[in-house]
Short mmCIF file of C-alpha atoms and ligand atoms in Angstrom, two decimals:
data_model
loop_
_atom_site.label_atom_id
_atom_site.label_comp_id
_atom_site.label_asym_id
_atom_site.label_seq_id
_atom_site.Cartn_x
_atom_site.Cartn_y
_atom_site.Cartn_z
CA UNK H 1 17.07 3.81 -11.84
CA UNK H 2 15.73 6.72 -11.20
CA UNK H 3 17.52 9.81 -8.91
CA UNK H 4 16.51 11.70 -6.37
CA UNK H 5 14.32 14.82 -7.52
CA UNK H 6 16.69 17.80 -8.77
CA UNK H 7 13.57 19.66 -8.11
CA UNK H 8 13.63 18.98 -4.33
CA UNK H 9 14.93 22.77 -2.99
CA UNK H 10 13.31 24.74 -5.14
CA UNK H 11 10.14 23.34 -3.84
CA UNK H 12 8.77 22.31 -6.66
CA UNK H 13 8.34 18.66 -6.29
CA UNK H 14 4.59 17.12 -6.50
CA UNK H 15 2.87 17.40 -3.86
CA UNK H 16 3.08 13.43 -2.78
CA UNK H 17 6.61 13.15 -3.28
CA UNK H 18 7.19 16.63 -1.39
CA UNK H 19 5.07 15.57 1.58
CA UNK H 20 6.72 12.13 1.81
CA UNK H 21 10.15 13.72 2.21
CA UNK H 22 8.69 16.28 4.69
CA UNK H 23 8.85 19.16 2.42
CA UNK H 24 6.11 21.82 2.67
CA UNK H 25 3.71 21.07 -0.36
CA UNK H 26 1.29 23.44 -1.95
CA UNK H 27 -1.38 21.52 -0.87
CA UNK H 28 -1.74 18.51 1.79
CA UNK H 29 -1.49 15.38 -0.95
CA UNK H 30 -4.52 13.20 -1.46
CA UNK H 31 -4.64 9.42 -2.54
CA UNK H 32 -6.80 6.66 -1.77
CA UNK H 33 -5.93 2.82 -1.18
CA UNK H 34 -7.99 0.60 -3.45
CA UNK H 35 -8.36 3.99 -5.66
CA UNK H 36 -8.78 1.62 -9.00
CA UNK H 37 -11.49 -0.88 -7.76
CA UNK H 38 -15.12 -1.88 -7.69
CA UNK H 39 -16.82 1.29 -6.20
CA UNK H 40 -16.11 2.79 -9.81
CA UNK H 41 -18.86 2.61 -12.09
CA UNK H 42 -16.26 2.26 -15.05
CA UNK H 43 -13.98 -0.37 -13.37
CA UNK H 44 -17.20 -2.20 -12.73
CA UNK H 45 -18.07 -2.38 -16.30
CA UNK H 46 -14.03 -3.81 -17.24
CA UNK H 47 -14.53 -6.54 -14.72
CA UNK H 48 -17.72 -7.60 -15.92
CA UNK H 49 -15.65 -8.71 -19.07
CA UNK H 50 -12.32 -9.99 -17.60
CA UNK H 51 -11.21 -11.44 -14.39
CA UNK H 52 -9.33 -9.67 -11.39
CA UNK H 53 -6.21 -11.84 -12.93
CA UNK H 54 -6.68 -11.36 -16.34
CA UNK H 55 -7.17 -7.53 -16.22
CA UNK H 56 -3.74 -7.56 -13.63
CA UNK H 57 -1.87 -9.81 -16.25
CA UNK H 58 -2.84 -7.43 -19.50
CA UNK H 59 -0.93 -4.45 -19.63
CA UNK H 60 -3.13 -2.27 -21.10
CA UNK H 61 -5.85 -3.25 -18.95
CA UNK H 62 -4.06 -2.57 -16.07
CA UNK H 63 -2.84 0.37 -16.98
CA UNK H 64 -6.28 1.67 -18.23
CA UNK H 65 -8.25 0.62 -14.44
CA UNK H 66 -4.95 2.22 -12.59
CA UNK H 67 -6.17 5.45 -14.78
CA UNK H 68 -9.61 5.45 -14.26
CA UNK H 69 -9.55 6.86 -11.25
CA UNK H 70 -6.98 9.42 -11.33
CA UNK H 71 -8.68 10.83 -14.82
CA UNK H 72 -11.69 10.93 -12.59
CA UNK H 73 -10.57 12.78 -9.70
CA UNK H 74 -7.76 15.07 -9.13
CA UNK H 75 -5.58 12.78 -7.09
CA UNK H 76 -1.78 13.32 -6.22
CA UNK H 77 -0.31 9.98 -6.87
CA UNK H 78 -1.69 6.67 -8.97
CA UNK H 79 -1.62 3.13 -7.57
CA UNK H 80 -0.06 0.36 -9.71
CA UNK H 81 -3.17 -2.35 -10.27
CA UNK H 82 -1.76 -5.09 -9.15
CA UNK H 83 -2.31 -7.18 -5.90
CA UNK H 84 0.30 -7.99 -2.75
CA UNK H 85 -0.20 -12.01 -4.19
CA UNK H 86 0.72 -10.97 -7.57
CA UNK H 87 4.73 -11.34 -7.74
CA UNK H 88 3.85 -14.90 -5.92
CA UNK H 89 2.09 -15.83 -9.15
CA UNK H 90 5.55 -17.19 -9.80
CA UNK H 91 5.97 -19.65 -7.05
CA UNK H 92 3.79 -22.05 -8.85
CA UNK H 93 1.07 -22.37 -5.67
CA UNK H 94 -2.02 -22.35 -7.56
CA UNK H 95 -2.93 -18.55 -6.99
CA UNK H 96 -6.90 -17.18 -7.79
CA UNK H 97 -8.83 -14.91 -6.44
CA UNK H 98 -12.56 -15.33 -4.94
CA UNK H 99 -12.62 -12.63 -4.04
CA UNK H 100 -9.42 -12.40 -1.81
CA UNK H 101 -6.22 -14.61 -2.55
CA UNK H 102 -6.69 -18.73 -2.53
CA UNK H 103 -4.09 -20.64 -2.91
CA UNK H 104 -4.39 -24.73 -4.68
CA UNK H 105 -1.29 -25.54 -3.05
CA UNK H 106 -0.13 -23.78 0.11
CA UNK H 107 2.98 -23.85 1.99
CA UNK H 108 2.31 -26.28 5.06
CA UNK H 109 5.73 -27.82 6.23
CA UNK H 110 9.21 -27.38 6.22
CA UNK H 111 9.84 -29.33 3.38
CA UNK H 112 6.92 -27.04 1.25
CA UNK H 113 9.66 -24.57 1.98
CA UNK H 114 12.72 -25.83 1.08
CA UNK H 115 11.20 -26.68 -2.07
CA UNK H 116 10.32 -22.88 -2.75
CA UNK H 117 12.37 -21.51 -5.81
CA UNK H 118 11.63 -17.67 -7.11
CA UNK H 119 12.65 -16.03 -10.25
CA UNK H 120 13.65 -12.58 -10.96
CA UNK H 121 10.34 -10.10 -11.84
CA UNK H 122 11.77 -9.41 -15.06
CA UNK H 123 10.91 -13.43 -15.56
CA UNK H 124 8.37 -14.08 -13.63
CA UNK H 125 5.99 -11.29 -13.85
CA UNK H 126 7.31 -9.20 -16.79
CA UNK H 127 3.66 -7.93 -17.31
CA UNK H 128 3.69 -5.96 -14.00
CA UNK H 129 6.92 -4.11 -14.97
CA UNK H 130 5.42 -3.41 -18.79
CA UNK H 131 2.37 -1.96 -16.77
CA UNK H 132 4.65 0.32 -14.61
CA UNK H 133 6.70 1.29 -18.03
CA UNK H 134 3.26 2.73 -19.84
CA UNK H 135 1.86 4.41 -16.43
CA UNK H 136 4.84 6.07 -16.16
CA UNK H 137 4.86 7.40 -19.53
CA UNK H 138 1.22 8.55 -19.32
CA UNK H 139 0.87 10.15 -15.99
CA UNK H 140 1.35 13.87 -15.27
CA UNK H 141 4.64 14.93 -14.01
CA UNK H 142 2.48 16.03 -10.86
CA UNK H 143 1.05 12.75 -10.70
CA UNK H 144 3.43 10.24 -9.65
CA UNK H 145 3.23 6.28 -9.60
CA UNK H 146 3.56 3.97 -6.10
CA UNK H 147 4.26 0.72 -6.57
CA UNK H 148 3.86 -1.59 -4.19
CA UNK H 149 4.48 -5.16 -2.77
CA UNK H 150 2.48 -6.93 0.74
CA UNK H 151 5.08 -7.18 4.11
CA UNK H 152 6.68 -10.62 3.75
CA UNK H 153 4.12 -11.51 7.04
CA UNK H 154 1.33 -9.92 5.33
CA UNK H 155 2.41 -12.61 2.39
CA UNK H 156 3.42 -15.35 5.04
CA UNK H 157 -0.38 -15.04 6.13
CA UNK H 158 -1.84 -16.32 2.59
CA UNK H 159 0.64 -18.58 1.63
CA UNK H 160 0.59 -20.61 4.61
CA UNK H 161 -3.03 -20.34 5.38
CA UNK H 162 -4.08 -20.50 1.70
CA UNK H 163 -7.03 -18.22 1.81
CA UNK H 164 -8.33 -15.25 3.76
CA UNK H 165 -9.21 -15.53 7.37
CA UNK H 166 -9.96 -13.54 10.45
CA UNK H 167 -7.85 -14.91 12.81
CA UNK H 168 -4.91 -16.41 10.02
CA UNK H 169 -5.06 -19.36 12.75
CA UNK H 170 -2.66 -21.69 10.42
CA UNK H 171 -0.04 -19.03 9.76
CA UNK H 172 0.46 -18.06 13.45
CA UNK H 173 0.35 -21.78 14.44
CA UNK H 174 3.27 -21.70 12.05
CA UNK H 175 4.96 -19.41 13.13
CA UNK H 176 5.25 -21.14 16.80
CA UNK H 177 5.43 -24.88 15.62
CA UNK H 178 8.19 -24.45 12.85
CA UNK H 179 10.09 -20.95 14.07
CA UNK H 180 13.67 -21.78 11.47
CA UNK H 181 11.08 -22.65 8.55
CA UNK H 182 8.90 -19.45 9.11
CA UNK H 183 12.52 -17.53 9.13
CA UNK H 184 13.35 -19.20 6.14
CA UNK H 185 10.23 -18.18 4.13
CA UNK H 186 10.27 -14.47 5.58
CA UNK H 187 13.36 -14.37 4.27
CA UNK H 188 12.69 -15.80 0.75
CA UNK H 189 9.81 -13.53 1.10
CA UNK H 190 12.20 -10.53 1.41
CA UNK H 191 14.54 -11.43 -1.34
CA UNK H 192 11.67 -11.96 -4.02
CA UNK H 193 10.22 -8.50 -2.74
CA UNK H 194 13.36 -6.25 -2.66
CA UNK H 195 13.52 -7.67 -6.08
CA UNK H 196 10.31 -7.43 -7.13
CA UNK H 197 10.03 -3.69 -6.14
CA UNK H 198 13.51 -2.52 -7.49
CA UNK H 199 12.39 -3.85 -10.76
CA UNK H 200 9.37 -1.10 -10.31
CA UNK H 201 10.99 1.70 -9.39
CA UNK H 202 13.63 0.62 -12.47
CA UNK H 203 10.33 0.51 -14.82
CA UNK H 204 9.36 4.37 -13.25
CA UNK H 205 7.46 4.07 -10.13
CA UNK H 206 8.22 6.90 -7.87
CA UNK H 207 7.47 5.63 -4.86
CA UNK H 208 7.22 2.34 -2.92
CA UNK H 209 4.59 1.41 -0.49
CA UNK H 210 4.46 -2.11 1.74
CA UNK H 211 1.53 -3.14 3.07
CA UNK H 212 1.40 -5.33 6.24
CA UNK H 213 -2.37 -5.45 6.37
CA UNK H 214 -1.96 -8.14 9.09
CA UNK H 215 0.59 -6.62 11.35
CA UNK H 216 -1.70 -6.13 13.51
CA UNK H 217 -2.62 -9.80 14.37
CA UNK H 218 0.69 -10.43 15.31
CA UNK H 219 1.81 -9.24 19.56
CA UNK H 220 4.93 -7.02 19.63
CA UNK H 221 7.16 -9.89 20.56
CA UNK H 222 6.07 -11.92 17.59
CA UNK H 223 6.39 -9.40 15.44
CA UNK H 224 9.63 -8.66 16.28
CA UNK H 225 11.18 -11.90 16.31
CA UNK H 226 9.61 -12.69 13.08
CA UNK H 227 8.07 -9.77 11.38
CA UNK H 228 10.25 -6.88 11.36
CA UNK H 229 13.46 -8.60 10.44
CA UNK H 230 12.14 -8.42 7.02
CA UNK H 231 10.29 -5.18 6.88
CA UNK H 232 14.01 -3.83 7.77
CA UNK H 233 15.74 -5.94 5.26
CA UNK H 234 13.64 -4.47 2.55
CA UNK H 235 13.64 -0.85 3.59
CA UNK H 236 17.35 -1.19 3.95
CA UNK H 237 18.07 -2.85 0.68
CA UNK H 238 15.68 0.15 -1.01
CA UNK H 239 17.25 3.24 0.62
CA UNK H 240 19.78 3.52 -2.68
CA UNK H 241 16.72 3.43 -4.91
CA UNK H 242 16.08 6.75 -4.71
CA UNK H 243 12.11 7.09 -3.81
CA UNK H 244 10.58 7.22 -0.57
CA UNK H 245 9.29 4.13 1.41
CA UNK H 246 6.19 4.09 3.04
CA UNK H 247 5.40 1.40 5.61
CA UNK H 248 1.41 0.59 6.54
CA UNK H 249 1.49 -2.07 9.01
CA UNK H 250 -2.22 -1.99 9.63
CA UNK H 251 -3.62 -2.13 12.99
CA UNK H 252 -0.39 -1.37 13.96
CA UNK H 253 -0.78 1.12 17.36
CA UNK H 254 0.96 -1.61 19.54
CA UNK H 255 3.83 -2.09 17.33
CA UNK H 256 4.82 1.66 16.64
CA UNK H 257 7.56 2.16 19.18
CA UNK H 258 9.13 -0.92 17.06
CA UNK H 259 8.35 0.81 13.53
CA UNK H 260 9.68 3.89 14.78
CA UNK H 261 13.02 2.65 14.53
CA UNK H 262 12.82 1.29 10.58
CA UNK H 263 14.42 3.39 7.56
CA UNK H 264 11.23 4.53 6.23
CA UNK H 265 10.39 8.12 5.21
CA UNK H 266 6.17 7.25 5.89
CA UNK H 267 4.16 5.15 8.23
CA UNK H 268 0.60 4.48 6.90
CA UNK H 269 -1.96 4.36 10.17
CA UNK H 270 -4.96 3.15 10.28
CA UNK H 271 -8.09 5.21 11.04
CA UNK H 272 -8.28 3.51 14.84
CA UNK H 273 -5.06 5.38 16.04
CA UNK H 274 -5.34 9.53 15.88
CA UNK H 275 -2.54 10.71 13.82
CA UNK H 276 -1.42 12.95 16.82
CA UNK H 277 -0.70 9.88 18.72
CA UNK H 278 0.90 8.29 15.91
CA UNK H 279 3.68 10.97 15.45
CA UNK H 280 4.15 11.67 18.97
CA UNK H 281 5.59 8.19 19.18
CA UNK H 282 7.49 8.40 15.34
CA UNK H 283 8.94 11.23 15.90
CA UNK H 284 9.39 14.35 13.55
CA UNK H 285 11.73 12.71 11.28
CA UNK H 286 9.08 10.23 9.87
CA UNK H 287 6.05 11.19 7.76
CA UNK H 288 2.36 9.78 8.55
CA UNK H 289 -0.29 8.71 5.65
CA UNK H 290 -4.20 8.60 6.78
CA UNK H 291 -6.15 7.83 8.16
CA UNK H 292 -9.93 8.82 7.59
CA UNK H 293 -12.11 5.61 8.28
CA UNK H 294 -13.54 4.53 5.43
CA UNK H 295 -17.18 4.29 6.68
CA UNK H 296 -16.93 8.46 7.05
CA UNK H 297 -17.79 8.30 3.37
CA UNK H 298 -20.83 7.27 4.35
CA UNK H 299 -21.98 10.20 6.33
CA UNK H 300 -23.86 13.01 4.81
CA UNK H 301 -21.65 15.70 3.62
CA UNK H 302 -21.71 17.66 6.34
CA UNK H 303 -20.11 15.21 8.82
CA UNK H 304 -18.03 13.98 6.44
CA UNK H 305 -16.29 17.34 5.78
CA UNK H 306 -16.07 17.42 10.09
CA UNK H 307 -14.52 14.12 9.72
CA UNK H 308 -12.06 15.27 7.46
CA UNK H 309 -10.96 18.47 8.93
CA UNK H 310 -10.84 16.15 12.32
CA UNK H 311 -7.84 14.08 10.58
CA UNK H 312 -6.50 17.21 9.25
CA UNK H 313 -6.31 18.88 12.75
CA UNK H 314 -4.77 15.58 14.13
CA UNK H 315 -2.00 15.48 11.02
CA UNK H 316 -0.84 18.81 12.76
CA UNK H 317 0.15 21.53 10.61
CA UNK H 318 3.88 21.16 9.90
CA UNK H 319 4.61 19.05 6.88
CA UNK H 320 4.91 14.82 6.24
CA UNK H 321 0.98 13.91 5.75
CA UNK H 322 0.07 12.37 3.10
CA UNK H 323 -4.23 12.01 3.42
CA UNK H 324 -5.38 8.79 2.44
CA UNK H 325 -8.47 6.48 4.26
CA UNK H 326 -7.09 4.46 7.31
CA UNK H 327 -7.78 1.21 4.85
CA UNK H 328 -9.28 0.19 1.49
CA UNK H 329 -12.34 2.17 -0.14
CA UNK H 330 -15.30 -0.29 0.91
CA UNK H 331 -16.88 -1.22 -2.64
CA UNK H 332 -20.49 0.30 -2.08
CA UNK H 333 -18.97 3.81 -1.85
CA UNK H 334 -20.67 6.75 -4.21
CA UNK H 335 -17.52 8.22 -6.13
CA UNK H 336 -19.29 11.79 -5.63
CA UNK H 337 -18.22 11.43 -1.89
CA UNK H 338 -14.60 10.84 -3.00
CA UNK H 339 -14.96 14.00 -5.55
CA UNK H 340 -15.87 15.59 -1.94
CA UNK H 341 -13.27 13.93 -0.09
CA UNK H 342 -10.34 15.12 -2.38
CA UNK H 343 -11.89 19.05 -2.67
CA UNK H 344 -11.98 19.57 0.35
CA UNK H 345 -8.77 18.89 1.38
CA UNK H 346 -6.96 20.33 -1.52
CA UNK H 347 -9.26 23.90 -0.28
CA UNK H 348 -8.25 23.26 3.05
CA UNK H 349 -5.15 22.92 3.08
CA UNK H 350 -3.96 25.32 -0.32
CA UNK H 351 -0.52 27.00 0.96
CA UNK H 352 -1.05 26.30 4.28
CA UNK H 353 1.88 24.82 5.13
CA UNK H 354 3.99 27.47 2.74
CA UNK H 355 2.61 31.00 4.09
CA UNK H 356 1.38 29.67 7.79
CA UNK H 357 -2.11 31.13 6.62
CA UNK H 358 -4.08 30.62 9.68
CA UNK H 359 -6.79 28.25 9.05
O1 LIG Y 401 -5.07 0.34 -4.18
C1 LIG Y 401 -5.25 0.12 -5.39
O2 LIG Y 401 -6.17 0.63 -6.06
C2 LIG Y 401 -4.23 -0.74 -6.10
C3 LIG Y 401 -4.53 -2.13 -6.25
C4 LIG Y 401 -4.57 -3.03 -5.03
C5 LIG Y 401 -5.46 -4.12 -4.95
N1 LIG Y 401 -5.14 -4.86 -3.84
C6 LIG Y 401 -6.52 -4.42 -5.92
C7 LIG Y 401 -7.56 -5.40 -5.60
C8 LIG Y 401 -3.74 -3.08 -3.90
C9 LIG Y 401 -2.65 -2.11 -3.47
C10 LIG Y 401 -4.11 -4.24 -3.17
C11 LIG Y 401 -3.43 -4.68 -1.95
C12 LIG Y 401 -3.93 -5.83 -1.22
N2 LIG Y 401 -4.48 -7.00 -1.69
C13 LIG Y 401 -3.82 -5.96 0.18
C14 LIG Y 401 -3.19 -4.93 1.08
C15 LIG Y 401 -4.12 -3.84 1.41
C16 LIG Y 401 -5.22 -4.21 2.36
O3 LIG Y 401 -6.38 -4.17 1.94
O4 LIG Y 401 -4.91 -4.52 3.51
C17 LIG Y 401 -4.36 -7.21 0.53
C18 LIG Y 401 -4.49 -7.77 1.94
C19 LIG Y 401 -4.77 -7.86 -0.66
C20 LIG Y 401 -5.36 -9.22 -0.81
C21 LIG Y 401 -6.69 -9.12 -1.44
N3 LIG Y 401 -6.90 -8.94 -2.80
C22 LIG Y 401 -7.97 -9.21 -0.84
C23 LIG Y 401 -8.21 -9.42 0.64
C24 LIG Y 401 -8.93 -9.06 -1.85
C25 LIG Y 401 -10.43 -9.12 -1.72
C26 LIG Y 401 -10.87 -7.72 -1.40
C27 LIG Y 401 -12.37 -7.57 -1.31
O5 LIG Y 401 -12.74 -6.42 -0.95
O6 LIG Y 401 -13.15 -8.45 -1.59
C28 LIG Y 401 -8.25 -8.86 -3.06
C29 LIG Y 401 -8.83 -8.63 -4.38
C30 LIG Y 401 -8.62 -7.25 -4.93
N4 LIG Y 401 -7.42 -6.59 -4.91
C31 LIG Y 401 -9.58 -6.46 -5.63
C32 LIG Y 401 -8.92 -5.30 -6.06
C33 LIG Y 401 -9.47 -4.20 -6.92
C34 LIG Y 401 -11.03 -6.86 -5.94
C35 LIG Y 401 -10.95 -7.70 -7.16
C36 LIG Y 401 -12.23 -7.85 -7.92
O7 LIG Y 401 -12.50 -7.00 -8.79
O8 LIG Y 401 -12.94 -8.84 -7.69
#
């Protein structure tokens, strides 16, 4: 496993891994979620040959799409290709993709989850951890790997309702018709994940990320009754591991006061809560990634450089942002708008936080 960065005082960490231990970085650090994906002329041209699963199951095509991007563009971290269904693939439910997660057999009573057994990553999805193994032998130094795994609600959400939905109707029925079984599986959920992404940072990621993409459809007493129990369980159980955790629970704004209170060295926010807000209530101890909305890349350049200094001003100039989009890169985005995107805030925001140069 790796340890913590001797690097760290001398300020010469990477600019991610500084900013997500709230250490001034020589410039504010720039990734994007769903970097390696279908808005890329070049990952286009992969997929047209394999599927989604095929190119996440083949380690050297999922280390090649998870470097397309960053030999692209000068980005300050890489994304594991993988999905938040894909240490599931092990549970033996049936999993495909059309394009989001379906499932052939999903988890509908209590018995479905008493019969739930999961292996060790190492077994059960060895190719994700021989992916992690060659990414972290091939990126920069200054470039490091996050791996990732979905919130064990965010996961609840597909396996119980099978598919993608708007409202995840059958998962939050659920929830309030079988309350001990929805524990249960939370809690199986957390297990296989603190598992799953020890195993990652053991193969060389350098950081960890969780998304809880539907946090947000959950009110604050739900989600902490049933939620956060094992978004702390995880963060806990990773805080000897040695890289820093970064929590998105999207759509999050009423649920902050809550998150506030988890281990977690960065909260992810999505672009409908200004950053400003967002650290007022997390206080200075706790980092914030974002949150640009994705449709800004859509703008002519102009407004989309005045959307991105916007964010910037709202990040505050102290240290702990990390910029990213407030969600995934919509698919019918031009890649010279993410060339823009990353420019400008590298020139923006070059020594700022380590001279005070006023802007
Ligand atoms: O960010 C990255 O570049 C790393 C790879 C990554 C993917 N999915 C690749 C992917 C990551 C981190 C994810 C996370 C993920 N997957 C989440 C959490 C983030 C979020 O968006 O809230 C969720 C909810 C999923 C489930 C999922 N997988 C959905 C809803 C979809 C369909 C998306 C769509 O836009 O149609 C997928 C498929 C998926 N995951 C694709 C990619 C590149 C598209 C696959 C294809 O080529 O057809």
């Amino acid at each position: 496993m790796k340890q913590p960065d001797p690097h760290s005082a001398t300020g010469d960490l990477p600019p991610f891994l500084a900013a997500c231990r709230l250490q001034p970085a020589a410039h504010t650090p720039v990734w994007i979620m769903r970097q390696a994906g279908r808005y890329l002329p070049e990952y286009r041209a992969l997929r047209e040959r394999h599927s989604f699963l095929e190119m996440m199951r083949t380690p050297e095509l999922a280390t090649e799409v998870t470097l397309q991007p960053v030999r692209r563009f000068p980005l300050d971290a890489a994304i594991l290709f993988a999905d938040i269904m894909t240490p599931l693939d092990g549970l033996g439910l049936g999993l495909d993709f059309a394009p989001g997660p379906v499932l052939e057999r999903p988890v509908r009573s209590r018995a479905d989850v008493e019969a739930l057994r999961w292996r060790p990553a190492e077994e059960a999805v060895p190719h994700v951890l021989e992916t992690v193994r060659a990414l972290a032998g091939e990126l920069p130094e200054r470039t490091p790997l996050i791996g990732f795994a979905g919130a064990p609600w965010t996961l609840f959400c597909y396996l119980v309702e099978g598919r993608g939905s708007k409202s995840f109707i059958t998962a939050k029925a659920f929830l309030h018709a079988e309350p001990e079984a929805s524990r249960q599986l939370l809690e199986l959920l957390a297990d296989l994940t603190i598992d799953y992404a020890r195993a990652q940072v053991g193969a060389g990621a350098r950081a960890l990320m969780l998304f809880d993409s539907w946090a947000g459809l959950l009110g604050p007493d739900d989600y902490r009754r049933f939620a956060l129990p094992a978004v702390r369980r995880i963060l806990e159980a990773l805080s000897s591991s040695g890289v820093p955790r970064i929590y998105f629970p999207n759509q999050g704004a009423t649920l902050l006061e809550d998150v506030a209170g988890l281990p977690v060295e960065v909260v992810g926010i999505d672009w409908r809560l200004p950053l400003s807000r967002a650290r007022r209530v997390l206080g200075p101890q706790i980092g914030v990634q974002g949150n640009l909305d994705p449709a800004a890349l859509f703008a002519p350049e102009a407004a989309l450089r005045e959307a991105i200094d916007q964010v910037l001003e709202e990040a505050g100039s102290g240290p702990g942002h990390v910029f990213n989009l407030g969600h995934g890169i919509e698919r019918e985005t031009d890649p010279a708008k993410v060339a823009l995107l990353i420019d400008h805030v590298h020139a923006r925001t070059a020594r700022r936080t380590l001279r005070e140069v006023p802007a």
